[in-house]
Amino acid sequence: MYNDKVMDHFFNPRNVGEVENPDGVGQVGNPICGDMMRITLKIKDNRIEDIKFRTFGCGAAIATSSMVTELVKGLTLEEALEVSNKHVAEALGGLPPQKLHCSNLAADAVRAAIKDYYEKQGIGTDIEIDEDHHHDRGHEEEENIAHNE
Amino acid sequence: MYNDKVMDHFFNPRNVGEVENPDGVGQVGNPICGDMMRITLKIKDNRIEDIKFRTFGCGAAIATSSMVTELVKGLTLEEALEVSNKHVAEALGGLPPQKLHCSNLAADAVRAAIKDYYEKQGIGTDIEIDEDHHHDRGHEEEENIAHNE
Amino acid sequence: MSSQPNARRQVYLDHSATTPVRPEVLAAMLPYFAGKFGNASSVHSWGYEAREAINDAREKVASLIEAAPNEILFTSGGTESDNLAIRGVARARKSKGNHLITSQIEHHAVLHTFEALQKEGFDVTFVPCDKYGLIDPDGVRKAIRKDTILISVMHGQNEVGTIEPVKEIGAIAREHGVLFHTDAVQSVGKVPINVNDMNIDLLTLSSHKIYGPKGVGALYVKRGVRLTPQLTGGAHERRMRAGTENVPGIVGFGEACRLAKAELPEESRRLTKLRDKLIEGILRQIPDVILNGHPVLRLPHNVNVSIKYLEGESILLNLDRMGVAASSGSACTSGSLEPSHVLLAMGLTHETAHGSLRFALGMSNTEEDIDYVLEVLPPIVEKLRAMSPIGPGSGL
Amino acid sequence: MSSQPNARRQVYLDHSATTPVRPEVLAAMLPYFAGKFGNASSVHSWGYEAREAINDAREKVASLIEAAPNEILFTSGGTESDNLAIRGVARARKSKGNHLITSQIEHHAVLHTFEALQKEGFDVTFVPCDKYGLIDPDGVRKAIRKDTILISVMHGQNEVGTIEPVKEIGAIAREHGVLFHTDAVQSVGKVPINVNDMNIDLLTLSSHKIYGPKGVGALYVKRGVRLTPQLTGGAHERRMRAGTENVPGIVGFGEACRLAKAELPEESRRLTKLRDKLIEGILRQIPDVILNGHPVLRLPHNVNVSIKYLEGESILLNLDRMGVAASSGSACTSGSLEPSHVLLAMGLTHETAHGSLRFALGMSNTEEDIDYVLEVLPPIVEKLRAMSPIGPGSGL
Ligand SMILES: Cc1ncc(COP(=O)(O)O)c(C=O)c1O
Ligand SMILES: Cc1ncc(COP(=O)(O)O)c(C=O)c1O
């Protein structure tokens, strides 16, 4: 189902855990919907110096979390804000169609963490986090995955 | 589909042909319905001295024709009139369910021939021939035979 | 076989009823019964393996008719595909119109499905055919109304072998914005099919007619065409057809399609030659025989003749005893009161229809098989005609 | 398999999804692919041979549930049987009434079929279950109205293994002159079934859950019960289900039923022991785990637990890597937005439902398999919990 790169990030996730004394914390999703992601950041000179994640969710959720931490580590906050869920999926070499709409909120978690950082710093920001991302999971192009026993 | 006895009568039919100068001729069914049977009789001392058949029809039609000639040969006309299609089917060890309602008109042909004989002799008779036998072919208890390619 | 004491040869000439699974196909299927037996919906290696096998088969089936893999739905057979196409479109487009068009010579899987829809309140036009079993595209055009939503006309006629002008009918359907379904169960693998060139929106295939296993079929559904699913349950087959996929069956069907495509041109030529030899032989050797179906626009494997003054089943039983398998449109073999609706629609009398015989050739048949049939059939006919109360042989 | 680099063992524990075809079954099927390949409707030796094979299989299937052979219809699987039973009765009895009863915990093949009928205008009552997944017969009784025509409640629940009181529900249905269907796909061969004792009018079976081939199933229809056919076409299966019969599949299904009947008592005892060992082991070794389904009224092969603070798919992927196949009721494995409707109906929170795991035991499983699972599962859970932002392991 998943490609080798996704499986690698799932089985050997990078940057798991919590940054000590984080400068920003982002949490998106919730266990009711089946996936929830928590990002903690250390910021230095407007750059992401350290980043860790914790995720409750499926293979795609964990792999995208791991990947996003690799993608944004070392970037300036402006650069990091440009990273989208789509970029994460592409960096993983693609996700199964039915996973494109769900379990793919890693970039949102990073944005939420940066937003948190800005707010703590008293910096005004217009970052928007799509809290509703679960409700538009489409099924049009889905593969045939089902629980049919 | 058919049992061995039916197959024997079908492949080695007894009394095929036409009696010469018949005393009675009976013809039932018609080619439109898929089976037609013609019985010719020689009568002597109120007994069936000789009997022959010609049949257009399926395996059951030919086998029942053959069997009925064996059953009634030598019988008095009264005895022969007692022979029913059901007797013929039983004497053959049974017919497939879907053939019980059709292609089983041999006894009717014999009755028709005897009726013809009586009429030629000027003897009054109340023999009735069910000319309509094709219309009540039932399907309730049918086996699953179909032309499905 | 025990009931064939006098057979000097086994000649199976009923390939339109069903075909044997060819060895390559069985070999492709075997790993999927016990080793790779997973459910394609499962989230583990056994499941992925099954899913991949199905995807692979889907490509092969699609390729045979020049479709895209995601335009192929797997079903349990030709009958289910016909039902899904017709009921599925009728129900999905009910709000657009209430009129359906088909022909009088469709397979029962199509015909009885339209009759069932008729009882549900749909208006159905059954267009007639000519004496060769050919449907006139212009007749279809004239039947189209403002509220027509579906036309279904088969490709290769299963009894008499006539090849219908589906490309023309498809063009007419498209011109009028009507969906077009064709039952290609008998023509697939015998005649080249390109669903795009031929203007086809839905097309029925069956595995067991092309040396694949029984219990599998497919429906081609052109991208964008909406159907109401007829089997509801799990989210299989793009939510269009629920039910755990028959993985070995699907794999076998895929392999059968791949082989059919590779061998089509040559095998068609070979069958056509055998077919014509058999037709000519029968017409030459047996008096009072007529050829049913079109003399030229004809499936390469179909021979259909009426042997006058005889009933079909009695000939079949005699042929079987000699080792020859064939079929007939006689009422006695149809499970109904009437002989073949196809032969009657072509204008045959009941009597002539009862005497019809179909020989459907296939992969295993050789010239020697044809010679053998031409040797055993005439004496059978002679013997039965001598027993018949009708015709010149009866002397009546 | 390539994606299982660390597996020291292959342990298939997804027998409720599908089972391998057992060797005796495959051996019984093999002659029917190429040698005895006839169409059972054909009038020749190849056809008779196929017809006899089907009759023989029908007796074996009937015998497993103590029915008469002519009460068994062959279909393409459990899904089709469910659809045929429910749609077939609803349409046949429409004039008698418009109300149908089922439960909230049926398989999708039943549930979605009732939902489709609801859209067609039928009134459907979905009776709830208790926290063990048990349906209360009295709840069913209370749902019955004057216009109720069908009750469908499953026998063995496929996800959580609860065995429903079908005999009692059947008695209530009979008392009220309502037909009773039960989906016994998961219980057949695992638990003794006698359709007469249990007051069952229609019962669904599926071959591939009992070591028979995929793509075959059956519907028991009590003598006298009328159905509207859902697949129309040829006059197969007493005119109740058209489509060329899948002869090898049917033969395999028959053999699987014969073997299941012979082995049932001993195999059930054996599986129950393994099941209880696995349940106890998991509950003992892993904290924050709950058992789903009934502790006693439970299919002998079903284990279902919720591993709190985790999502099911992530556990499945790890298990698979260790060679273990299982399933989950998580949304991520269901193809829908929601986790298992069964677990939710039992009152589980979404979160707990997402963390459900089902192990379905079967013929090939041994004590060593269970030991292996109990060895590999705890470290997987520990590793994933350490990664989770919720639960005590998260330290948050
Ligand atoms: C033209 C045609 N359509 C449909 C079918 C039905 O297909 P199946 O036998 O796979 O149900 C057949 C054969 O039976 C056929 O010849
Ligand atoms: C309880 C139950 N009913 C119906 C089905 C559907 O049967 P099939 O897979 O044969 O379509 C299944 C399994 O998928 C099942 O577990």
mmCIF file with all atom_site columns, N, CA and C and ligand atoms in Angstrom, chain A residues 148-149, chain C residues 243-244, chain D residues 16 77-79 82 107 109 154 156 158 183 185-186 206 208-209, ligand 2:
data_model
loop_
_atom_site.group_PDB
_atom_site.id
_atom_site.type_symbol
_atom_site.label_atom_id
_atom_site.label_alt_id
_atom_site.label_comp_id
_atom_site.label_asym_id
_atom_site.label_entity_id
_atom_site.label_seq_id
_atom_site.pdbx_PDB_ins_code
_atom_site.Cartn_x
_atom_site.Cartn_y
_atom_site.Cartn_z
_atom_site.occupancy
_atom_site.B_iso_or_equiv
_atom_site.pdbx_formal_charge
_atom_site.auth_seq_id
_atom_site.auth_comp_id
_atom_site.auth_asym_id
_atom_site.auth_atom_id
_atom_site.pdbx_PDB_model_num
ATOM   1  N N  . ASN A 1 148 ? -13.763 -5.477  5.091  1.00 0.00 ? 148 ASN A N  1
ATOM   2  C CA . ASN A 1 148 ? -14.832 -6.360  4.627  1.00 0.00 ? 148 ASN A CA 1
ATOM   3  C C  . ASN A 1 148 ? -14.596 -7.797  5.022  1.00 0.00 ? 148 ASN A C  1
ATOM   4  N N  . GLU A 1 149 ? -14.883 -8.178  6.202  1.00 0.00 ? 149 GLU A N  1
ATOM   5  C CA . GLU A 1 149 ? -14.684 -9.592  6.509  1.00 0.00 ? 149 GLU A CA 1
ATOM   6  C C  . GLU A 1 149 ? -16.028 -10.245 6.771  1.00 0.00 ? 149 GLU A C  1
ATOM   7  N N  . GLY C 2 243 ? -18.523 -7.178  -2.434 1.00 0.00 ? 243 GLY C N  1
ATOM   8  C CA . GLY C 2 243 ? -18.274 -8.622  -2.350 1.00 0.00 ? 243 GLY C CA 1
ATOM   9  C C  . GLY C 2 243 ? -16.787 -8.897  -2.428 1.00 0.00 ? 243 GLY C C  1
ATOM   10 N N  . THR C 2 244 ? -16.292 -9.737  -1.523 1.00 0.00 ? 244 THR C N  1
ATOM   11 C CA . THR C 2 244 ? -14.868 -10.078 -1.535 1.00 0.00 ? 244 THR C CA 1
ATOM   12 C C  . THR C 2 244 ? -14.460 -10.537 -2.926 1.00 0.00 ? 244 THR C C  1
ATOM   13 N N  . SER D 2 16  ? -11.112 -14.317 9.576  1.00 0.00 ? 16  SER D N  1
ATOM   14 C CA . SER D 2 16  ? -12.462 -13.795 9.351  1.00 0.00 ? 16  SER D CA 1
ATOM   15 C C  . SER D 2 16  ? -12.520 -12.962 8.077  1.00 0.00 ? 16  SER D C  1
ATOM   16 N N  . GLY D 2 77  ? -21.194 -15.335 -3.490 1.00 0.00 ? 77  GLY D N  1
ATOM   17 C CA . GLY D 2 77  ? -20.552 -15.074 -2.203 1.00 0.00 ? 77  GLY D CA 1
ATOM   18 C C  . GLY D 2 77  ? -21.543 -14.606 -1.155 1.00 0.00 ? 77  GLY D C  1
ATOM   19 N N  . GLY D 2 78  ? -21.006 -14.335 0.014  1.00 0.00 ? 78  GLY D N  1
ATOM   20 C CA . GLY D 2 78  ? -21.844 -13.914 1.130  1.00 0.00 ? 78  GLY D CA 1
ATOM   21 C C  . GLY D 2 78  ? -22.573 -12.610 0.835  1.00 0.00 ? 78  GLY D C  1
ATOM   22 N N  . THR D 2 79  ? -21.880 -11.682 0.202  1.00 0.00 ? 79  THR D N  1
ATOM   23 C CA . THR D 2 79  ? -22.491 -10.392 -0.111 1.00 0.00 ? 79  THR D CA 1
ATOM   24 C C  . THR D 2 79  ? -23.709 -10.572 -1.006 1.00 0.00 ? 79  THR D C  1
ATOM   25 N N  . ASP D 2 82  ? -26.612 -12.148 0.944  1.00 0.00 ? 82  ASP D N  1
ATOM   26 C CA . ASP D 2 82  ? -27.287 -11.162 1.795  1.00 0.00 ? 82  ASP D CA 1
ATOM   27 C C  . ASP D 2 82  ? -28.198 -10.267 0.957  1.00 0.00 ? 82  ASP D C  1
ATOM   28 N N  . HIS D 2 107 ? -23.080 -6.816  9.135  1.00 0.00 ? 107 HIS D N  1
ATOM   29 C CA . HIS D 2 107 ? -22.050 -6.587  8.122  1.00 0.00 ? 107 HIS D CA 1
ATOM   30 C C  . HIS D 2 107 ? -22.572 -5.577  7.099  1.00 0.00 ? 107 HIS D C  1
ATOM   31 N N  . ALA D 2 109 ? -22.725 -5.720  4.035  1.00 0.00 ? 109 ALA D N  1
ATOM   32 C CA . ALA D 2 109 ? -23.525 -6.347  2.978  1.00 0.00 ? 109 ALA D CA 1
ATOM   33 C C  . ALA D 2 109 ? -25.005 -6.363  3.354  1.00 0.00 ? 109 ALA D C  1
ATOM   34 N N  . MET D 2 154 ? -27.799 -11.081 12.340 1.00 0.00 ? 154 MET D N  1
ATOM   35 C CA . MET D 2 154 ? -26.709 -12.005 12.043 1.00 0.00 ? 154 MET D CA 1
ATOM   36 C C  . MET D 2 154 ? -26.507 -13.042 13.144 1.00 0.00 ? 154 MET D C  1
ATOM   37 N N  . GLY D 2 156 ? -23.109 -14.951 13.917 1.00 0.00 ? 156 GLY D N  1
ATOM   38 C CA . GLY D 2 156 ? -21.846 -14.655 14.599 1.00 0.00 ? 156 GLY D CA 1
ATOM   39 C C  . GLY D 2 156 ? -21.318 -13.314 14.121 1.00 0.00 ? 156 GLY D C  1
ATOM   40 N N  . ASN D 2 158 ? -19.019 -10.518 12.928 1.00 0.00 ? 158 ASN D N  1
ATOM   41 C CA . ASN D 2 158 ? -17.720 -10.702 12.264 1.00 0.00 ? 158 ASN D CA 1
ATOM   42 C C  . ASN D 2 158 ? -16.574 -9.944  12.907 1.00 0.00 ? 158 ASN D C  1
ATOM   43 N N  . ASP D 2 183 ? -27.396 -13.823 8.733  1.00 0.00 ? 183 ASP D N  1
ATOM   44 C CA . ASP D 2 183 ? -26.110 -13.891 8.062  1.00 0.00 ? 183 ASP D CA 1
ATOM   45 C C  . ASP D 2 183 ? -25.203 -14.748 8.949  1.00 0.00 ? 183 ASP D C  1
ATOM   46 N N  . VAL D 2 185 ? -22.294 -16.110 7.938  1.00 0.00 ? 185 VAL D N  1
ATOM   47 C CA . VAL D 2 185 ? -21.002 -16.238 7.258  1.00 0.00 ? 185 VAL D CA 1
ATOM   48 C C  . VAL D 2 185 ? -19.881 -16.583 8.235  1.00 0.00 ? 185 VAL D C  1
ATOM   49 N N  . GLN D 2 186 ? -19.910 -15.970 9.406  1.00 0.00 ? 186 GLN D N  1
ATOM   50 C CA . GLN D 2 186 ? -18.800 -16.188 10.339 1.00 0.00 ? 186 GLN D CA 1
ATOM   51 C C  . GLN D 2 186 ? -19.017 -17.380 11.256 1.00 0.00 ? 186 GLN D C  1
ATOM   52 N N  . SER D 2 206 ? -20.833 -18.250 3.109  1.00 0.00 ? 206 SER D N  1
ATOM   53 C CA . SER D 2 206 ? -19.785 -17.845 2.179  1.00 0.00 ? 206 SER D CA 1
ATOM   54 C C  . SER D 2 206 ? -18.673 -18.878 2.211  1.00 0.00 ? 206 SER D C  1
ATOM   55 N N  . HIS D 2 208 ? -15.417 -18.754 1.127  1.00 0.00 ? 208 HIS D N  1
ATOM   56 C CA . HIS D 2 208 ? -14.004 -18.438 1.374  1.00 0.00 ? 208 HIS D CA 1
ATOM   57 C C  . HIS D 2 208 ? -13.701 -18.173 2.843  1.00 0.00 ? 208 HIS D C  1
ATOM   58 N N  . LYS D 2 209 ? -14.730 -18.252 3.688  1.00 0.00 ? 209 LYS D N  1
ATOM   59 C CA . LYS D 2 209 ? -14.468 -18.105 5.126  1.00 0.00 ? 209 LYS D CA 1
ATOM   60 C C  . LYS D 2 209 ? -14.272 -19.466 5.780  1.00 0.00 ? 209 LYS D C  1
HETATM 61 C C1 . LIG E 3 .   ? -20.749 -11.504 8.516  1.00 0.00 ? 2   LIG E C1 1
HETATM 62 C C2 . LIG E 3 .   ? -20.389 -11.370 7.082  1.00 0.00 ? 2   LIG E C2 1
HETATM 63 N N1 . LIG E 3 .   ? -21.353 -11.232 6.155  1.00 0.00 ? 2   LIG E N1 1
HETATM 64 C C3 . LIG E 3 .   ? -21.079 -11.125 4.848  1.00 0.00 ? 2   LIG E C3 1
HETATM 65 C C4 . LIG E 3 .   ? -19.797 -11.130 4.378  1.00 0.00 ? 2   LIG E C4 1
HETATM 66 C C5 . LIG E 3 .   ? -19.558 -10.986 2.914  1.00 0.00 ? 2   LIG E C5 1
HETATM 67 O O1 . LIG E 3 .   ? -19.234 -12.227 2.314  1.00 0.00 ? 2   LIG E O1 1
HETATM 68 P P1 . LIG E 3 .   ? -18.339 -12.294 0.983  1.00 0.00 ? 2   LIG E P1 1
HETATM 69 O O2 . LIG E 3 .   ? -16.977 -11.889 1.394  1.00 0.00 ? 2   LIG E O2 1
HETATM 70 O O3 . LIG E 3 .   ? -18.398 -13.739 0.597  1.00 0.00 ? 2   LIG E O3 1
HETATM 71 O O4 . LIG E 3 .   ? -18.955 -11.390 0.000  1.00 0.00 ? 2   LIG E O4 1
HETATM 72 C C6 . LIG E 3 .   ? -18.752 -11.251 5.303  1.00 0.00 ? 2   LIG E C6 1
HETATM 73 C C7 . LIG E 3 .   ? -17.348 -11.204 4.883  1.00 0.00 ? 2   LIG E C7 1
HETATM 74 O O5 . LIG E 3 .   ? -16.888 -10.438 4.096  1.00 0.00 ? 2   LIG E O5 1
HETATM 75 C C8 . LIG E 3 .   ? -19.055 -11.373 6.679  1.00 0.00 ? 2   LIG E C8 1
HETATM 76 O O6 . LIG E 3 .   ? -18.114 -11.505 7.609  1.00 0.00 ? 2   LIG E O6 1
#
